[in-house]
GROMACS .gro file of C-alpha atoms in nm:
model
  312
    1UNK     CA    1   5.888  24.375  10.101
    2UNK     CA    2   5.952  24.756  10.131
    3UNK     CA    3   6.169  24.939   9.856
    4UNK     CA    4   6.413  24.973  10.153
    5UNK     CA    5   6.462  24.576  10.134
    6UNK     CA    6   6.460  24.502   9.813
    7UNK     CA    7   6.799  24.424   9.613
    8UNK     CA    8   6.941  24.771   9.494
    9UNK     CA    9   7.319  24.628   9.361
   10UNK     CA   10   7.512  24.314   9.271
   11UNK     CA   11   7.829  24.236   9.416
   12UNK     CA   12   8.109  24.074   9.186
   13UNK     CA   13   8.342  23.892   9.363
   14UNK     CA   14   8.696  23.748   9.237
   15UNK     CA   15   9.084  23.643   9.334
   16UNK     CA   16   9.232  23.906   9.165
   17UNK     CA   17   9.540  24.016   8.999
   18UNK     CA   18   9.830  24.224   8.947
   19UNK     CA   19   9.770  24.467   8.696
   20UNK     CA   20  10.168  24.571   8.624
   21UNK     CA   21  10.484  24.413   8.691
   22UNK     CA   22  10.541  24.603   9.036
   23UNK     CA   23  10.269  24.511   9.152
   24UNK     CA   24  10.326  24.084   9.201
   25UNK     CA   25  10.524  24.097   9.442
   26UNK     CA   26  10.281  24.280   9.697
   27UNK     CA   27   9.994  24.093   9.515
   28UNK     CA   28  10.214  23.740   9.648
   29UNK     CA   29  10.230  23.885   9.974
   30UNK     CA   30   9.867  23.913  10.021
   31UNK     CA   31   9.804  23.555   9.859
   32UNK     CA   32  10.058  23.372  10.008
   33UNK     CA   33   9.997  23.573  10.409
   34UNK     CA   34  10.005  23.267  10.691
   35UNK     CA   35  10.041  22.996  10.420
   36UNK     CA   36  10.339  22.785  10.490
   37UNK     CA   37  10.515  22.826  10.120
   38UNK     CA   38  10.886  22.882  10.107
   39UNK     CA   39  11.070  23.157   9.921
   40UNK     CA   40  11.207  23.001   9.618
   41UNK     CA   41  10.819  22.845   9.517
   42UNK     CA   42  10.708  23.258   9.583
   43UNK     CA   43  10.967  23.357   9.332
   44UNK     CA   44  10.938  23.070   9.069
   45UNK     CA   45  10.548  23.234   9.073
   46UNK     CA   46  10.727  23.553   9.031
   47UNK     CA   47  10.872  23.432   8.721
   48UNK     CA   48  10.593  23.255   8.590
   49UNK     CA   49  10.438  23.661   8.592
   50UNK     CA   50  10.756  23.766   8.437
   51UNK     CA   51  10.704  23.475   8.161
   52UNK     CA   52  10.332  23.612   8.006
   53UNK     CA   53  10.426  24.006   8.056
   54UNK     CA   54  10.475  24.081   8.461
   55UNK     CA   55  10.103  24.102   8.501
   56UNK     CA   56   9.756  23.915   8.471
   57UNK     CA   57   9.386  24.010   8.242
   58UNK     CA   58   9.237  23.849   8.491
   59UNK     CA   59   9.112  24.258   8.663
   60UNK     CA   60   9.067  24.379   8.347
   61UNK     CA   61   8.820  24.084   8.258
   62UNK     CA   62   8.637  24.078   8.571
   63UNK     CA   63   8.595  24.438   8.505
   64UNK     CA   64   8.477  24.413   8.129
   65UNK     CA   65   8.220  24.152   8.266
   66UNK     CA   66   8.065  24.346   8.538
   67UNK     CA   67   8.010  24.580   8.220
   68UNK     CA   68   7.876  24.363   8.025
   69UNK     CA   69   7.623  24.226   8.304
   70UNK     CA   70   7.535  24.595   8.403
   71UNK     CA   71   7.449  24.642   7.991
   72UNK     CA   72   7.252  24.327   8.011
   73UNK     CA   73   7.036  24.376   8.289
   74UNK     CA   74   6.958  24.767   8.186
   75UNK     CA   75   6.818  24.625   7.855
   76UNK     CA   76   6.624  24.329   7.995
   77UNK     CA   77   6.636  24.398   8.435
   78UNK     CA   78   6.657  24.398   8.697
   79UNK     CA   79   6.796  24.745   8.654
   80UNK     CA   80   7.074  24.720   8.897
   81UNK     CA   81   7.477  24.858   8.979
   82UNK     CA   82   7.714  24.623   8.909
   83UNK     CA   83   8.069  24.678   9.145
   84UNK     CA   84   8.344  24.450   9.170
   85UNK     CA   85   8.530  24.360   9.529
   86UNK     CA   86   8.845  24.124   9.503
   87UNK     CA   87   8.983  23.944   9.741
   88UNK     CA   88   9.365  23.970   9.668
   89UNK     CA   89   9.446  24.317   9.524
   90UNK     CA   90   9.232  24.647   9.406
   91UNK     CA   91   8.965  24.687   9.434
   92UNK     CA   92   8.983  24.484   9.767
   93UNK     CA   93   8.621  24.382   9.888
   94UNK     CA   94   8.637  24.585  10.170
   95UNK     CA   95   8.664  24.863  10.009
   96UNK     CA   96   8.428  24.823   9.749
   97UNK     CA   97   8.156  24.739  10.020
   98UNK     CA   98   8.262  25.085  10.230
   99UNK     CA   99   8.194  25.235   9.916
  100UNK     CA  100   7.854  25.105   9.861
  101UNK     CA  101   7.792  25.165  10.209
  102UNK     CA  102   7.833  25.569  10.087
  103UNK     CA  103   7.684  25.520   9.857
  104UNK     CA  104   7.324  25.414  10.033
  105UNK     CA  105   7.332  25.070   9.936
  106UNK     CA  106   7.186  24.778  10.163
  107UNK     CA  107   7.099  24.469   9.967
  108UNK     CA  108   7.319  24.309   9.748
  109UNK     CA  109   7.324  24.004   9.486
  110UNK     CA  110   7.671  23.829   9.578
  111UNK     CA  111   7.853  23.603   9.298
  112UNK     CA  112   8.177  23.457   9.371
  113UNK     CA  113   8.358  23.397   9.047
  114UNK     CA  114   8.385  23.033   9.115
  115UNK     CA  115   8.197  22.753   8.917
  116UNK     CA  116   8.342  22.480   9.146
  117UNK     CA  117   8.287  22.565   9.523
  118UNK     CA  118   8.564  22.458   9.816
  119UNK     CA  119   8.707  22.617  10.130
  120UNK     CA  120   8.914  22.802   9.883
  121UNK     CA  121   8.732  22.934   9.611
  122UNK     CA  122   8.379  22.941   9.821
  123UNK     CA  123   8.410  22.981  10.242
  124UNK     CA  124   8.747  23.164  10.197
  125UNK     CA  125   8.562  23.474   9.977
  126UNK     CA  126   8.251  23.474  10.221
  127UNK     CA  127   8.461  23.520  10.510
  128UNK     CA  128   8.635  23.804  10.349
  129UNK     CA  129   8.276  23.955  10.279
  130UNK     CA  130   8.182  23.880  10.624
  131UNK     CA  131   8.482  24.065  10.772
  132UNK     CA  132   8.432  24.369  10.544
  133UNK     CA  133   8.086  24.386  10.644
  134UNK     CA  134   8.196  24.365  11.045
  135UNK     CA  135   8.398  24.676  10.998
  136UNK     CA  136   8.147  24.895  10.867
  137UNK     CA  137   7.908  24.782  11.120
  138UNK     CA  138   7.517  24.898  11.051
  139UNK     CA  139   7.640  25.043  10.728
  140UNK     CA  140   7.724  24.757  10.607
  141UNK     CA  141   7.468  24.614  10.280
  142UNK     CA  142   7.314  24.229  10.339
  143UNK     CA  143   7.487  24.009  10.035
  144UNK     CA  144   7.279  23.763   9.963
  145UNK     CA  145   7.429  23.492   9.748
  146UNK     CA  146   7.351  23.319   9.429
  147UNK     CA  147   7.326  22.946   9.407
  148UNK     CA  148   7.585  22.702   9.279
  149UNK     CA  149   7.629  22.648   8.909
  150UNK     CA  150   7.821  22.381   8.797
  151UNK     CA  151   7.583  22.225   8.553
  152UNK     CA  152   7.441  22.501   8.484
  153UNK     CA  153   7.305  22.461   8.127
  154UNK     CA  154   7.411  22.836   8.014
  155UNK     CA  155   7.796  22.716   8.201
  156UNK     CA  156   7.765  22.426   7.977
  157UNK     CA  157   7.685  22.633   7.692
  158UNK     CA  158   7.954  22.848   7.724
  159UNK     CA  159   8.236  22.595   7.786
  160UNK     CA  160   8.102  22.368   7.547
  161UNK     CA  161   8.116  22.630   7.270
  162UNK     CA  162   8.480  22.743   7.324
  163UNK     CA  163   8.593  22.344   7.331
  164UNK     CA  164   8.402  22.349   7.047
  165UNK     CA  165   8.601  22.644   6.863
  166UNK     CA  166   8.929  22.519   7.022
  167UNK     CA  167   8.826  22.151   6.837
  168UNK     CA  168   8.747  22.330   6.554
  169UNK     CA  169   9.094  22.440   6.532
  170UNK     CA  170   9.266  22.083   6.526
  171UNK     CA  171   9.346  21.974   6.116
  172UNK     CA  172   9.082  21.852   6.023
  173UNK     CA  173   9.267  21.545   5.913
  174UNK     CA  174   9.406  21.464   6.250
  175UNK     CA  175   9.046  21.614   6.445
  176UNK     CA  176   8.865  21.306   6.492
  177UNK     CA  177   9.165  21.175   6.697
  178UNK     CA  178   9.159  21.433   6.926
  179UNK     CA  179   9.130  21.385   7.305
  180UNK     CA  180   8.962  21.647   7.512
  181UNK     CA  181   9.146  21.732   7.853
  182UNK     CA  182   8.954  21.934   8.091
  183UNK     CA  183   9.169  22.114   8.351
  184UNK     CA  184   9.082  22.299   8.674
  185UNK     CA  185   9.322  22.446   8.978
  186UNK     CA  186   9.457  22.100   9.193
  187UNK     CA  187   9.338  22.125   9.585
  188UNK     CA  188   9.418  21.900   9.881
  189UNK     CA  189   9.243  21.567   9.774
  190UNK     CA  190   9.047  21.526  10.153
  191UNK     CA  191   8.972  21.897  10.062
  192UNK     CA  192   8.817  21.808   9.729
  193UNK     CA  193   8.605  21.520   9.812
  194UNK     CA  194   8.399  21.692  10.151
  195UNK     CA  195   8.339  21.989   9.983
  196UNK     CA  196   8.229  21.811   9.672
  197UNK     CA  197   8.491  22.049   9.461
  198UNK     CA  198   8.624  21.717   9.264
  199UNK     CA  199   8.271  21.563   9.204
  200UNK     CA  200   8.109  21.907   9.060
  201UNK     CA  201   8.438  21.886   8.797
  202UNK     CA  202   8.359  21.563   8.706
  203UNK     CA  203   7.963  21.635   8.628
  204UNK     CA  204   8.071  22.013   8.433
  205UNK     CA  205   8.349  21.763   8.255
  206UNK     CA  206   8.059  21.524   8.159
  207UNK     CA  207   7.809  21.738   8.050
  208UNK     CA  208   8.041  21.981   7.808
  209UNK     CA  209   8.170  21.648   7.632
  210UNK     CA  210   7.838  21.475   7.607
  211UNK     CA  211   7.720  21.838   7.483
  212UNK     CA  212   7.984  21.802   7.212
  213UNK     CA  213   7.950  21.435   7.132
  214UNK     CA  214   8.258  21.347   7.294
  215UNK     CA  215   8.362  20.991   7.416
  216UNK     CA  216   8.676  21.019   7.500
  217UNK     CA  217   8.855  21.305   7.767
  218UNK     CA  218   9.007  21.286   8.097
  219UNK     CA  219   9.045  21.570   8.342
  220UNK     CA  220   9.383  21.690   8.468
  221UNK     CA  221   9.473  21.943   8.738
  222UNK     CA  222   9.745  22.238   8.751
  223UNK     CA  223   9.879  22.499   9.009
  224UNK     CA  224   9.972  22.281   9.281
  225UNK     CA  225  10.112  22.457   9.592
  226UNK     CA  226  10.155  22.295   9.955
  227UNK     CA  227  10.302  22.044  10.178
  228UNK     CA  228  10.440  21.778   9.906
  229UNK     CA  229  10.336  21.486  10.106
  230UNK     CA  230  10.019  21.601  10.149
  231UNK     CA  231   9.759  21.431   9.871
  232UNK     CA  232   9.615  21.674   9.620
  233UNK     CA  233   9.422  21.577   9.339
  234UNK     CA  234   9.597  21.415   9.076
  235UNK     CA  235   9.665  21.417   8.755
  236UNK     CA  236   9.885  21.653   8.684
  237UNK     CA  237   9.860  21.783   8.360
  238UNK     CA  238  10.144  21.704   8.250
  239UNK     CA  239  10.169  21.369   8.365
  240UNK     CA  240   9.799  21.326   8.149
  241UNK     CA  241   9.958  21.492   7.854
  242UNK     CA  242  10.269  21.199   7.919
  243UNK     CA  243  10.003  20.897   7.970
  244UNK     CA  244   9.820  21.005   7.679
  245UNK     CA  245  10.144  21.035   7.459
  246UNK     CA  246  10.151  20.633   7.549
  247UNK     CA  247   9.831  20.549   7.401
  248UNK     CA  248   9.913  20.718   7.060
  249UNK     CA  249   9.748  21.026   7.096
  250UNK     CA  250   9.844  21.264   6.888
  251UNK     CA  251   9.646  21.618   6.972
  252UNK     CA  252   9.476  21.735   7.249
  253UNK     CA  253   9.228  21.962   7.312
  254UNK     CA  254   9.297  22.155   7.650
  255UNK     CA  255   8.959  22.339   7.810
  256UNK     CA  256   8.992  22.472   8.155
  257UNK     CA  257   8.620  22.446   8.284
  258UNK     CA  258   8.790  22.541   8.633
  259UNK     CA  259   8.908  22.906   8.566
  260UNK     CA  260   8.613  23.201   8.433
  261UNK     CA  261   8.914  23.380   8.313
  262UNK     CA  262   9.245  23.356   8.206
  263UNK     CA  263   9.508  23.464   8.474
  264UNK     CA  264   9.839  23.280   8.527
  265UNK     CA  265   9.749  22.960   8.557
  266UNK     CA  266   9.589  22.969   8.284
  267UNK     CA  267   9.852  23.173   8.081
  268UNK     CA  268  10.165  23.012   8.212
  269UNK     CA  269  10.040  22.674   8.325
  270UNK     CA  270   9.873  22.574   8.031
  271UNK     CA  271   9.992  22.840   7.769
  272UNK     CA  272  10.381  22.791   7.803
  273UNK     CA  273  10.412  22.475   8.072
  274UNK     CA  274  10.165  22.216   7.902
  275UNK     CA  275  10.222  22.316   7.535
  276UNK     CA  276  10.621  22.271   7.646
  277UNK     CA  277  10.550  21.955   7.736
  278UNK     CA  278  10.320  21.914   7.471
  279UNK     CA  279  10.593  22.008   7.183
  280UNK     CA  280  10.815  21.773   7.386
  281UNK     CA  281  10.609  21.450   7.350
  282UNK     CA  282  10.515  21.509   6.989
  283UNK     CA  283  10.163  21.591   7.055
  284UNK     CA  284   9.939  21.902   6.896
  285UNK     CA  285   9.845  22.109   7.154
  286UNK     CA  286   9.495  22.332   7.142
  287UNK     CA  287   9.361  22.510   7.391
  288UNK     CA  288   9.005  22.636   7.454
  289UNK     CA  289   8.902  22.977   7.582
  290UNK     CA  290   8.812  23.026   7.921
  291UNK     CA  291   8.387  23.056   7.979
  292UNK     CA  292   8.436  23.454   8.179
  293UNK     CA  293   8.369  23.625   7.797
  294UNK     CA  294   8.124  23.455   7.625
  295UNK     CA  295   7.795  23.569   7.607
  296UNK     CA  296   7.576  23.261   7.761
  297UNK     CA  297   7.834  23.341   8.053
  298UNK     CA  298   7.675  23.701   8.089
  299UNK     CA  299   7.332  23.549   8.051
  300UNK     CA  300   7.431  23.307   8.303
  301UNK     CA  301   7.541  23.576   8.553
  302UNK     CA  302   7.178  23.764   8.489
  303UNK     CA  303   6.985  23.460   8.545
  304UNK     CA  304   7.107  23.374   8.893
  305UNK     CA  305   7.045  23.746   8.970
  306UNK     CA  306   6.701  23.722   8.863
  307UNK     CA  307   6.643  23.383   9.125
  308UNK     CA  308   6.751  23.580   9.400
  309UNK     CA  309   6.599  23.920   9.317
  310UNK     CA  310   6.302  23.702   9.263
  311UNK     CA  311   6.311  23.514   9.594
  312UNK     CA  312   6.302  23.824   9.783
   0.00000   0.00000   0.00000
């Protein structure tokens, strides 16, 4: 392999976010284009924005972690440049690649920010790469991807430790009664199932409680969107936090292994929605970081650059 083909950048790839309150609106647009969701659902979003400050982290995280992966991998290698390409708002992918096209790159590490792969959070990105790459024509850099990572021990690491803090958190006379709710975006259920989104939940879900000794949890779903009649996977959140409520329970512990970093779903869904309904039914409500910012996460990220540097 010639120093012309080898990897010479890694390409971070996310949703995205607004980064002020102007901006969610035109950040809607973009998410919502050719998606058949009426008005009034596009501005309860809007208000869900307004609700945790008319913006999202989630840019500013994505950001900080590139950083942090670029600092990693200059101490311990592959020394490499770290850029970030989203798919929803700045800095678009496209313009991220046209500027590592300039730039003289032609082989890049891809990672799509998404633990749990479907059309959405997998073939939807790639496609976006794809079409980037079709516009800038022999310019355009080769991404080759990084493998799935579910179970992942370094994932598990990661999510297990923040449960862990978040547990740590419950009284300690109340702790052992705890239940552990895992959460993760809801998708069409036929979706789910070919794509094996739901099953790759279920085994990060398993391993991060039987990492922390856990018998007991259940795993919920937020952020549903789409056709009501059309099945998506179930439960809701809040109808878990409500069935849970009937069997006594008196605290949970909420850990969303399906979002890297928080961003309204996180913030609003969980933050303000489930603790509402939380507070309503009596129960303690604790919930556990997202995995984006802790440091296993970062090794994580280095790791599956290193397989595909190393493959060649």
């Amino acid at each position: 392999m010639t120093a012309r083909d080898a990897h010479d950048s890694i390409l971070l790839i996310g949703f995205g976010g607004p980064t002020r309150p102007e901006e969610v609106r035109p950040f809607l647009d973009n998410v919502l284009r050719g998606k058949p969701i009426s008005k009034s659902r596009r501005e309860e979003v809007v208000r869900h924005y307004d609700a945790v400050g008319g913006s999202s982290p989630f840019n500013r995280l994505i950001l900080a972690q590139a950083e942090e992966l670029r600092a990693l991998l200059a101490r311990a290698g592959p020394r490499l440049p770290v850029y970030v390409g989203m798919r929803h708002w700045e800095p678009f992918i496209a313009d991220t690649l046209a500027g590592m096209a300039r730039e003289g790159r032609r082989r890049s590490v891809g990672v799509v920010l998404a633990a749990h792969r479907s059309p959405a959070s997998w073939e939807a990105y790639l496609a976006s790469v794809d079409e980037a790459r079709a516009r800038l024509g022999d310019a355009a850099p080769d991404v080759d991807y990084v493998a799935g990572w579910p179970d992942h021990p370094l994932f598990i690491e990661a999510l297990a430790e923040r449960t862990a803090a978040a547990i740590a958190s419950v009284p300690q006379t109340r702790r052992e009664g705890a239940r552990i709710v895992f959460t993760a975006h809801s998708i069409p259920s036929g979706m789910a199932e070919r794509s094996g989104y739901a099953a790759d939940l279920r085994r990060t879900a398993g391993l991060v409680a039987a990492r922390l000794g856990a018998n007991g949890w259940a795993l919920a779903y937020t952020s549903r969107s789409g056709d009501p009649a059309e099945p998506w996977l179930e439960p809701d959140i809040g109808d878990a936090l409500r069935a849970l409520a009937r069997e006594g329970v008196r605290d949970v512990v909420v850990s969303p292994i399906g979002f890297l970093s928080d961003h309204v779903e996180v913030l609003y869904d969980l933050d303000i929605a489930a603790r509402r309904t939380a507070g309503e039914l009596g129960i303690g409500f604790f919930r556990a970081g997202t995995a984006g910012d802790h440091p296993s996460f970062t090794r994580l990220l280095a790791a599956l650059v290193r397989d595909v540097a190393a493959r060649g």
